[in-house]
Each structure stands twice: as structure tokens, then as C-alpha cells.
Amino acid sequence: MATTSSKEIIRALYDDDDVILKAVKDVREKGHRVSEVYSPFPIHGLDHAMGLKPTRIAIASFLYGCAGLTTAILITWFMMNHDWPQNIGGKPSMTWAQNMPAFVPVMFELTVFFAAHLMVWTYFAVNKLYPGAEAQNPDKRTTDDKFMMEVPVSGNRDELVELLKSTGAIEINDVNENA
Amino acid sequence: MHYEAPIREPLIIGDKSYHDITVDVARPIETAPPRSWWIVFSISLVMFLWGVGCILYTIGTGIGVWGLNKTVGWAWDITNFVWWVGIGHAGTLISAVLLLFKQKWRMSINRSAEAMTIFSVIQAALFPGIHMGRIWLAYFVFPIPNQFGSLWPNFNSPLLWDVFAISTYFSVSIVFWYVGLIPDFAAIRDRAVRPVTKHVYKILSFGWGGKAKHWQRFEEVSLVLAGLATPLVLSVHTIVSMDFATSVIPGWHTTIFPPYFVAGAIFSGFAMVQTLLIIMRKLFKMEDYITIQHVEMMNIIIMVTGSIVGIAYITELFIAWYSGVEYEQYAFLNRATGPYWWAYWSMMTCNVFSPQLMWSKKLRTSLMFTFFISIVVNIGMWFERFVIIVTSLHRDYLPSSWSMFSPTFVDIGIFLGTIGFFFVLFLLYARTFPVIAQAELKTILKSSGENYKKLHEQHGDH
């Protein structure tokens, strides 16, 4: 009997985005788990086909934007109305509320600044992207025109290989994670 | 699923595969630059170095070396600042606004347009910096704790809003550009043969591997950044216009400025994109990706925004008359008929008249004509800022202080220097960066590629 070690992964290479999208659906239908897909460009509907949860990064960005707005309110209040209130051009800044219309541009800019930058940092962090990181794709061709699916072996290995071949895989490789 | 109406012209011409796109985009990076590149690069470098010399002279001696006088205290420096910031508007407009509107034709031009944005904002930021006189105190524009009795910047001032707007715009444009560049750097990394190239692109690509979850986040991040950058790009030139509009100088104190400046910025930005891309598509043999249709689309935007600018000029004149304020009326009459009439009419001809020629399909699909108009538009937009700034100032409140402005060689040198610096950066970019967003472009190959469209017509949906 072929190995049933859960550590073993099969990598199937495809040469078309529509073929691999169909293949992901078929392989999952047969009860296998598709642990990863590497592609040179985003494939529309792949996240759904793989059963990935929607990303929450936009929610994070909204929260960062709120933090930016709060920062802007606090610094304008502290610097203009609290720490050293000044009479500028005969328009004294007595309270933040009276002075607020003049702060709208800065409030807007800081909201955008925080929302955009902190979201991108989060994006880099959760994707483990940083300068000099080792390439995450095991096969160089997947940034050009090839697409790769990783399926952990559960049950009969040969059956899985047959299934992958029938879905249009052009190349099959075994990887043992222990090795 | 990859369907697009057959009446839409293909955005990628020829029989291309995914691999062809990778190869075509990587070619300028993997081959040695041609002689023409070296010639243009050398000229730009000399101009840049001349500009650096003039800037050092200015800093060492003081801004008295410029042609400014007591009446005209803002002239070429602010004209150049606004001109460069304006040019820097097309990139984010293309990548953000056109992304929100799902305009697929943006994909082959957004990378270079964003590069142009970043490089022109760098030029723009130079001018307020050196106009401060004591550039070593430039950090005073930021609200940082200091030892001068906690002296904070004035948040009521549009000049401070400008600091925030330009800094945010510049830094957000860079991350927007870089997030899109990472997958393309990874493609270059995976093709690299020489160890040095491989290492450099390994660093630049941040280890990108194209995992499904990462692409999902990539698309979400792009969409959110586009959503944030759209109001941001409109806010930047709005705030630049407020530098003028919130003052009490006749000719500046007008509420029409924000939309008028934004339209003018998009107008000049697209003109500069045309100037650069018409040359680039030819030199890099990218005619299959940056097609005549792309050029035509941008020409239509130039025509529309040029017309908005024209309406703004006429509205300004009308409101000056309608206001009944004689000083306001004089400011505009003086622009058109005073000593700077030639600047005013250059602006009118270049910005209002010339884009109207784009109504002709024959003209707007002609590359030579487009290139010519793109230069004309940028000359016109430089004159627009010159007219607004100098003609409004040179007739002061007291006729005894009326004067004219004439630039010194330092004014001219710094301006030429920024043009040189801009082209140095752009030429280096064109040789080392993937100039087309290839990963994004691959997503539309099956719907908008010529070969796939033909197949679709022959065989229908399969």
C-alpha cells in the first residue's frame, strides 16, 4: 500500500488558469484538501473554490483610519488649543470646536495616512513579505505562466495522482515534508 | 467567464501568451540599454547636475540670487512647484480612479504613470524646501516637539495643510506603487540568470510567491488603497489651490480654485504620461500593450479636462466682472491686456484651444500629433501657474511698488535641473523596473487579448 503519511504533499503543475480553477473544484469535491495554489496572477474565484475565508484586511484599514482621525483630533487640540493657544490673524483659537473647520484637511490627510500605511504594513506582516525574504514559491515557473496546486496525501497516493492527472496536470511531484 | 463584448477593441494586440507578456516586460531589464538611452541619460544627468549647482548656490548665498523682488515674492519656484505637483496627479488617477471604475485599459500604463507621479512629486517638494531659505530648518514644518517653548506649526495655515497633503500623497503613492510591483519583481527574480541580478530582485520582491491567500489580500489591499487614494489625489491639488485661494490677493481669492486646479492637474499629468509613453512604447517595442487605443483614451481625458480648464478661465473672467469689485476686475483685465499679456494668451492657446483639436478622431489617434500636443499642454500649464502667481502679484496695492519679474540664470537653472532629475529617475526606472504591471495585465489577456477575442468569436463560449 502506498504511503498514507499526512506529511506527504503532491505538487501538481498546470498551464492554464481555467484548468487549475476547475481542478481545484474537482479535487476538493473528491474529499481532498487543497493546501496551497501558486499562480502568476490573481485568479478570479479561486479563493472561493479553495474555501478560503474572506480577508479582513479592509476592516483593519478602517480601524487604522479611525486611529489616524483620533490622532489628528488630539494633536490639533493639544498644539493649537491647549499647549499654546495663539491669536492668529485676529482669529483666536479658543476651543477646538470653533477652530475645527481649519483642521479638516489635516484630519483627512492623517486618516488616509494611517489607513494606507498601517494596512500595507499589516499586509506585509501577515504575508511574511520583507526585503530579502526567501522566495515562497517552490517552482520558479509559477511567477511566469504556470500554476501549481499542493494537495496533502490522505488515503491512496496513486488514486490522487490519477485524479490530478485527469484534471489536466502537466507535471506531478511528490514532496515529503520530513525530508 | 472571460468574456468581453466583441465591439470593444482588444487591449493586447497580437498572438500573446502569458509567457510572452513576461518576456516582453522583462526584456528592457535583461538587455543592455541602447545608445539612445545613454545619450538622453547623459543630457538629463548634466541638466540635473547643473540644477544641483544652482541649488547649492541658492542655499549658500540666499534666495536673493533669484529674480524675486519685494513685490513679486513668489515666482518661478512656486510656479514650478505647482506645475510638478500637477503633473504628479495622473499616476494615481490612472491607478486608483480607473481601478474603481474598472477601466481595464489602465493596466498597461499605470505602472509608468505612477512612477512619473512619484518622480514629479520629488521635484515639486524641492521648491518649497529651497524657498525656505534656511533649508536646514525645514523640519520646522512638521509638528515635532522642540526646544523653542513648544512652538507648534500653525494648523490654520494652508501651507501647513500642504505639508500634510504632499507628504501623505507622496508616501501613499509609493506604497501603492510598491505593493503592485512586488509580484512583478518576483517574476524578474525567478527569471534572473546572473547572481547579482537574482540577489537584487530577491530583496526587492520581498519573497513573493503568489500564494492564493496572498493574491486575495493583494486584491483587497489594491482596492482599499484605490479607495483611499481617490479622495487623496483630489485633496492634494485642492489644498495646493488653497495656498492661493485663502489669501486676499485679487486673482487668487476665488472659490473656483480647487476644482479648477484639480482639472488642470489631471490635464497636465495625462499630457506628461503621453510624452513619456509615446517614446517608451516605441523604444521598448511595447506597441502591443500600449496601443493606439490607450493613447486615444488618454487624449479624450486631456480633451475633457482641457475643456473644464477652459470653462474655469472663462468663469473667472465672468465672476470678476459680475462681482463689481474694481480691483478684482483690474486683476483679470491686467492679465489679458497688461504687460504679461503674452503669458496669458500662451496659456489660453495651449490649454483651451489646442485640446479642442482632439475632437477629431484622426488627430487623437495620431502619435506625432499627440506627442506635439502633450508638449504644448505642459507648456500651457506652466504658463497657467505663472500667470496666476506673477500677474496677480506684480500689480501691488500701491502703484509705486508695481514691478515686473525677470528670472535669473539660477531660476532657470533650478527649473532645468528638476527636468533633468525627473528624466534621470525615469530613465533609471525604465531600465530596472518592470514598466508594465505584467501580473495584472495577464488577468485580462483572455478577455481583452486580440487572439483570445478572435477565438471567442469563432467558437463562442466553451
Coordinates of N, CA, C and O in Angstrom, one line a residue, chain B residues 301-376:
Chain B
I301 N -9.3 62.1 -22.3 CA -9.3 62.7 -20.9 C -8.6 64.1 -21.0 O -9.1 65.0 -20.3
I302 N -7.6 64.2 -21.8 CA -7.0 65.5 -22.0 C -8.0 66.5 -22.5 O -8.0 67.7 -22.1
M303 N -8.7 66.1 -23.5 CA -9.7 67.0 -24.1 C -10.8 67.4 -23.1 O -11.1 68.6 -23.0
V304 N -11.3 66.5 -22.3 CA -12.3 66.8 -21.3 C -11.8 67.7 -20.3 O -12.4 68.8 -20.0
T305 N -10.6 67.4 -19.7 CA -10.1 68.2 -18.6 C -9.7 69.6 -19.2 O -9.8 70.6 -18.5
G306 N -9.2 69.6 -20.4 CA -8.8 70.9 -21.0 C -10.0 71.7 -21.2 O -9.9 73.0 -21.0
S307 N -11.1 71.1 -21.5 CA -12.4 71.9 -21.6 C -12.8 72.4 -20.3 O -13.3 73.6 -20.2
I308 N -12.7 71.6 -19.2 CA -13.0 72.1 -17.9 C -12.2 73.3 -17.5 O -12.6 74.3 -17.0
V309 N -10.9 73.2 -17.8 CA -9.9 74.3 -17.5 C -10.4 75.5 -18.3 O -10.4 76.6 -17.7
G310 N -10.8 75.4 -19.5 CA -11.2 76.5 -20.3 C -12.4 77.1 -19.7 O -12.5 78.4 -19.6
I311 N -13.4 76.3 -19.3 CA -14.6 76.9 -18.6 C -14.2 77.6 -17.4 O -14.7 78.7 -17.1
A312 N -13.2 77.1 -16.6 CA -12.8 77.7 -15.4 C -12.2 79.1 -15.7 O -12.5 80.1 -15.0
Y313 N -11.4 79.2 -16.8 CA -10.8 80.5 -17.1 C -11.9 81.5 -17.5 O -11.9 82.7 -17.0
I314 N -12.9 81.1 -18.2 CA -14.0 82.0 -18.6 C -14.8 82.3 -17.4 O -15.2 83.5 -17.2
T315 N -15.1 81.4 -16.5 CA -15.9 81.6 -15.3 C -15.2 82.7 -14.4 O -15.8 83.6 -13.9
E316 N -13.8 82.6 -14.3 CA -13.1 83.5 -13.6 C -13.3 85.0 -14.1 O -13.5 85.9 -13.3
L317 N -13.2 85.1 -15.4 CA -13.4 86.4 -16.0 C -14.8 86.9 -15.8 O -15.0 88.1 -15.4
F318 N -15.8 86.0 -15.9 CA -17.2 86.4 -15.7 C -17.4 86.9 -14.3 O -18.0 87.9 -14.0
I319 N -16.9 86.1 -13.3 CA -17.1 86.4 -11.9 C -16.4 87.7 -11.5 O -16.9 88.5 -10.8
A320 N -15.2 87.9 -12.2 CA -14.5 89.2 -11.9 C -15.4 90.4 -12.3 O -15.6 91.3 -11.6
W321 N -16.0 90.2 -13.5 CA -16.9 91.3 -13.9 C -18.2 91.4 -13.1 O -18.6 92.5 -12.6
Y322 N -18.8 90.2 -12.8 CA -20.0 90.2 -12.1 C -19.9 90.6 -10.6 O -20.9 91.1 -10.1
S323 N -18.7 90.4 -10.0 CA -18.5 90.8 -8.6 C -18.7 92.3 -8.4 O -19.0 92.7 -7.4
G324 N -18.4 93.1 -9.5 CA -18.5 94.5 -9.3 C -17.3 95.1 -8.5 O -17.3 96.3 -8.3
V325 N -16.4 94.3 -8.2 CA -15.2 94.8 -7.4 C -14.1 95.2 -8.4 O -13.6 94.4 -9.2
E326 N -13.8 96.5 -8.4 CA -12.9 97.0 -9.4 C -11.5 96.5 -9.4 O -10.9 96.3 -10.4
Y327 N -11.1 96.1 -8.2 CA -9.7 95.6 -8.0 C -9.6 94.2 -8.6 O -8.7 93.8 -9.3
E328 N -10.7 93.4 -8.4 CA -10.8 92.1 -9.0 C -10.9 92.2 -10.5 O -10.2 91.4 -11.2
Q329 N -11.7 93.1 -11.0 CA -11.8 93.3 -12.4 C -10.5 93.7 -13.0 O -10.1 93.2 -14.1
Y330 N -9.8 94.6 -12.3 CA -8.5 95.1 -12.9 C -7.5 93.9 -12.9 O -6.8 93.7 -13.9
A331 N -7.5 93.0 -11.9 CA -6.6 91.9 -11.9 C -6.7 91.1 -13.1 O -5.7 90.6 -13.8
F332 N -8.0 90.8 -13.6 CA -8.2 89.9 -14.7 C -8.0 90.7 -16.0 O -7.4 90.1 -17.0
L333 N -8.4 92.0 -16.1 CA -8.1 92.8 -17.3 C -6.6 92.9 -17.5 O -6.1 92.8 -18.6
N334 N -5.9 93.1 -16.4 CA -4.4 93.2 -16.5 C -3.8 91.9 -17.0 O -2.8 92.0 -17.7
R335 N -4.3 90.8 -16.6 CA -3.8 89.5 -17.0 C -3.8 89.4 -18.6 O -2.9 89.0 -19.2
A336 N -5.0 89.8 -19.1 CA -5.2 89.6 -20.5 C -4.6 90.7 -21.4 O -4.2 90.4 -22.5
T337 N -4.5 91.9 -20.8 CA -4.1 93.0 -21.7 C -2.9 93.8 -21.1 O -2.3 94.7 -21.8
G338 N -2.4 93.4 -19.9 CA -1.3 94.1 -19.2 C 0.0 93.7 -19.8 O 0.1 93.0 -20.9
P339 N 1.1 94.0 -19.1 CA 2.4 93.7 -19.6 C 2.7 92.2 -19.7 O 3.6 91.8 -20.5
Y340 N 1.9 91.3 -19.0 CA 2.1 89.9 -19.2 C 1.0 89.3 -20.1 O 0.7 88.1 -20.0
W341 N 0.5 90.1 -21.0 CA -0.5 89.5 -22.0 C 0.0 88.3 -22.7 O -0.7 87.4 -23.0
W342 N 1.3 88.3 -23.0 CA 1.8 87.2 -23.8 C 1.8 85.9 -23.0 O 1.5 84.8 -23.6
A343 N 2.0 85.9 -21.7 CA 1.9 84.7 -20.9 C 0.4 84.3 -20.9 O 0.1 83.1 -21.0
Y344 N -0.5 85.2 -20.7 CA -1.9 84.9 -20.7 C -2.4 84.2 -21.9 O -3.1 83.2 -21.9
W345 N -2.0 84.8 -23.1 CA -2.5 84.3 -24.3 C -1.8 83.0 -24.7 O -2.3 82.1 -25.4
S346 N -0.5 82.8 -24.2 CA 0.1 81.5 -24.4 C -0.7 80.4 -23.7 O -1.0 79.3 -24.2
M347 N -1.1 80.7 -22.5 CA -1.8 79.8 -21.7 C -3.2 79.5 -22.3 O -3.5 78.3 -22.5
M348 N -3.9 80.5 -22.8 CA -5.2 80.3 -23.5 C -5.0 79.4 -24.7 O -5.8 78.5 -24.9
T349 N -4.0 79.7 -25.5 CA -3.8 79.0 -26.8 C -3.5 77.5 -26.4 O -4.1 76.6 -27.0
C350 N -2.5 77.3 -25.6 CA -2.1 75.9 -25.3 C -3.1 75.1 -24.5 O -3.3 73.9 -24.8
N351 N -3.8 75.7 -23.6 CA -4.7 74.9 -22.7 C -6.1 74.9 -23.2 O -6.8 73.9 -22.9
V352 N -6.6 75.9 -23.8 CA -8.0 75.9 -24.1 C -8.2 75.6 -25.6 O -9.1 74.7 -25.9
F353 N -7.4 76.2 -26.5 CA -7.6 75.9 -27.9 C -7.1 74.6 -28.3 O -7.8 73.8 -28.9
S354 N -5.8 74.3 -28.0 CA -5.2 73.1 -28.5 C -5.9 71.7 -28.2 O -6.0 70.9 -29.1
P355 N -6.4 71.5 -27.0 CA -7.0 70.2 -26.7 C -8.3 70.0 -27.5 O -8.8 68.9 -27.7
Q356 N -8.9 71.2 -28.0 CA -10.2 71.0 -28.8 C -9.9 70.3 -30.1 O -10.9 69.8 -30.7
L357 N -8.7 70.3 -30.5 CA -8.4 69.6 -31.8 C -8.6 68.1 -31.6 O -8.8 67.4 -32.6
M358 N -8.6 67.6 -30.4 CA -8.8 66.2 -30.1 C -10.2 65.7 -30.4 O -10.5 64.5 -30.3
W359 N -11.1 66.6 -30.8 CA -12.4 66.2 -31.2 C -12.3 65.3 -32.5 O -13.1 64.5 -32.8
S360 N -11.3 65.6 -33.2 CA -11.1 64.9 -34.5 C -10.4 63.5 -34.2 O -9.4 63.4 -33.6
K361 N -11.1 62.5 -34.6 CA -10.6 61.1 -34.4 C -9.3 60.9 -35.0 O -8.4 60.2 -34.5
K362 N -9.1 61.5 -36.2 CA -7.9 61.3 -37.0 C -6.7 61.9 -36.2 O -5.6 61.3 -36.0
L363 N -6.9 63.1 -35.6 CA -5.8 63.7 -34.8 C -5.5 63.0 -33.5 O -4.4 62.8 -33.1
R364 N -6.6 62.6 -32.8 CA -6.3 62.0 -31.5 C -5.8 60.6 -31.6 O -5.4 60.0 -30.6
T365 N -5.8 60.0 -32.8 CA -5.2 58.7 -32.9 C -3.8 58.8 -33.6 O -3.2 57.8 -33.9
S366 N -3.4 60.0 -33.8 CA -2.1 60.2 -34.5 C -1.0 60.4 -33.4 O -1.2 61.2 -32.5
L367 N 0.0 59.6 -33.4 CA 1.0 59.6 -32.4 C 1.8 60.9 -32.4 O 2.1 61.5 -31.4
M368 N 2.2 61.3 -33.6 CA 3.0 62.5 -33.8 C 2.2 63.7 -33.2 O 2.8 64.5 -32.5
F369 N 1.0 63.8 -33.6 CA 0.2 64.9 -33.2 C 0.0 64.9 -31.6 O 0.1 65.9 -31.0
T370 N -0.3 63.7 -31.1 CA -0.5 63.6 -29.7 C 0.8 64.0 -28.9 O 0.7 64.7 -27.9
F371 N 1.9 63.6 -29.4 CA 3.2 63.9 -28.8 C 3.4 65.4 -28.8 O 3.7 66.1 -27.8
F372 N 3.1 66.1 -29.9 CA 3.2 67.5 -30.1 C 2.3 68.2 -29.1 O 2.7 69.1 -28.3
I373 N 1.0 67.8 -29.0 CA 0.0 68.4 -28.1 C 0.4 68.2 -26.7 O 0.2 69.1 -25.8
S374 N 1.0 67.0 -26.4 CA 1.3 66.8 -25.0 C 2.4 67.8 -24.5 O 2.4 68.2 -23.3
I375 N 3.3 68.1 -25.4 CA 4.3 69.1 -25.0 C 3.7 70.5 -24.9 O 3.9 71.3 -23.9
V376 N 2.8 70.8 -25.9 CA 2.1 72.1 -25.9 C 1.3 72.3 -24.6 O 1.3 73.4 -23.9

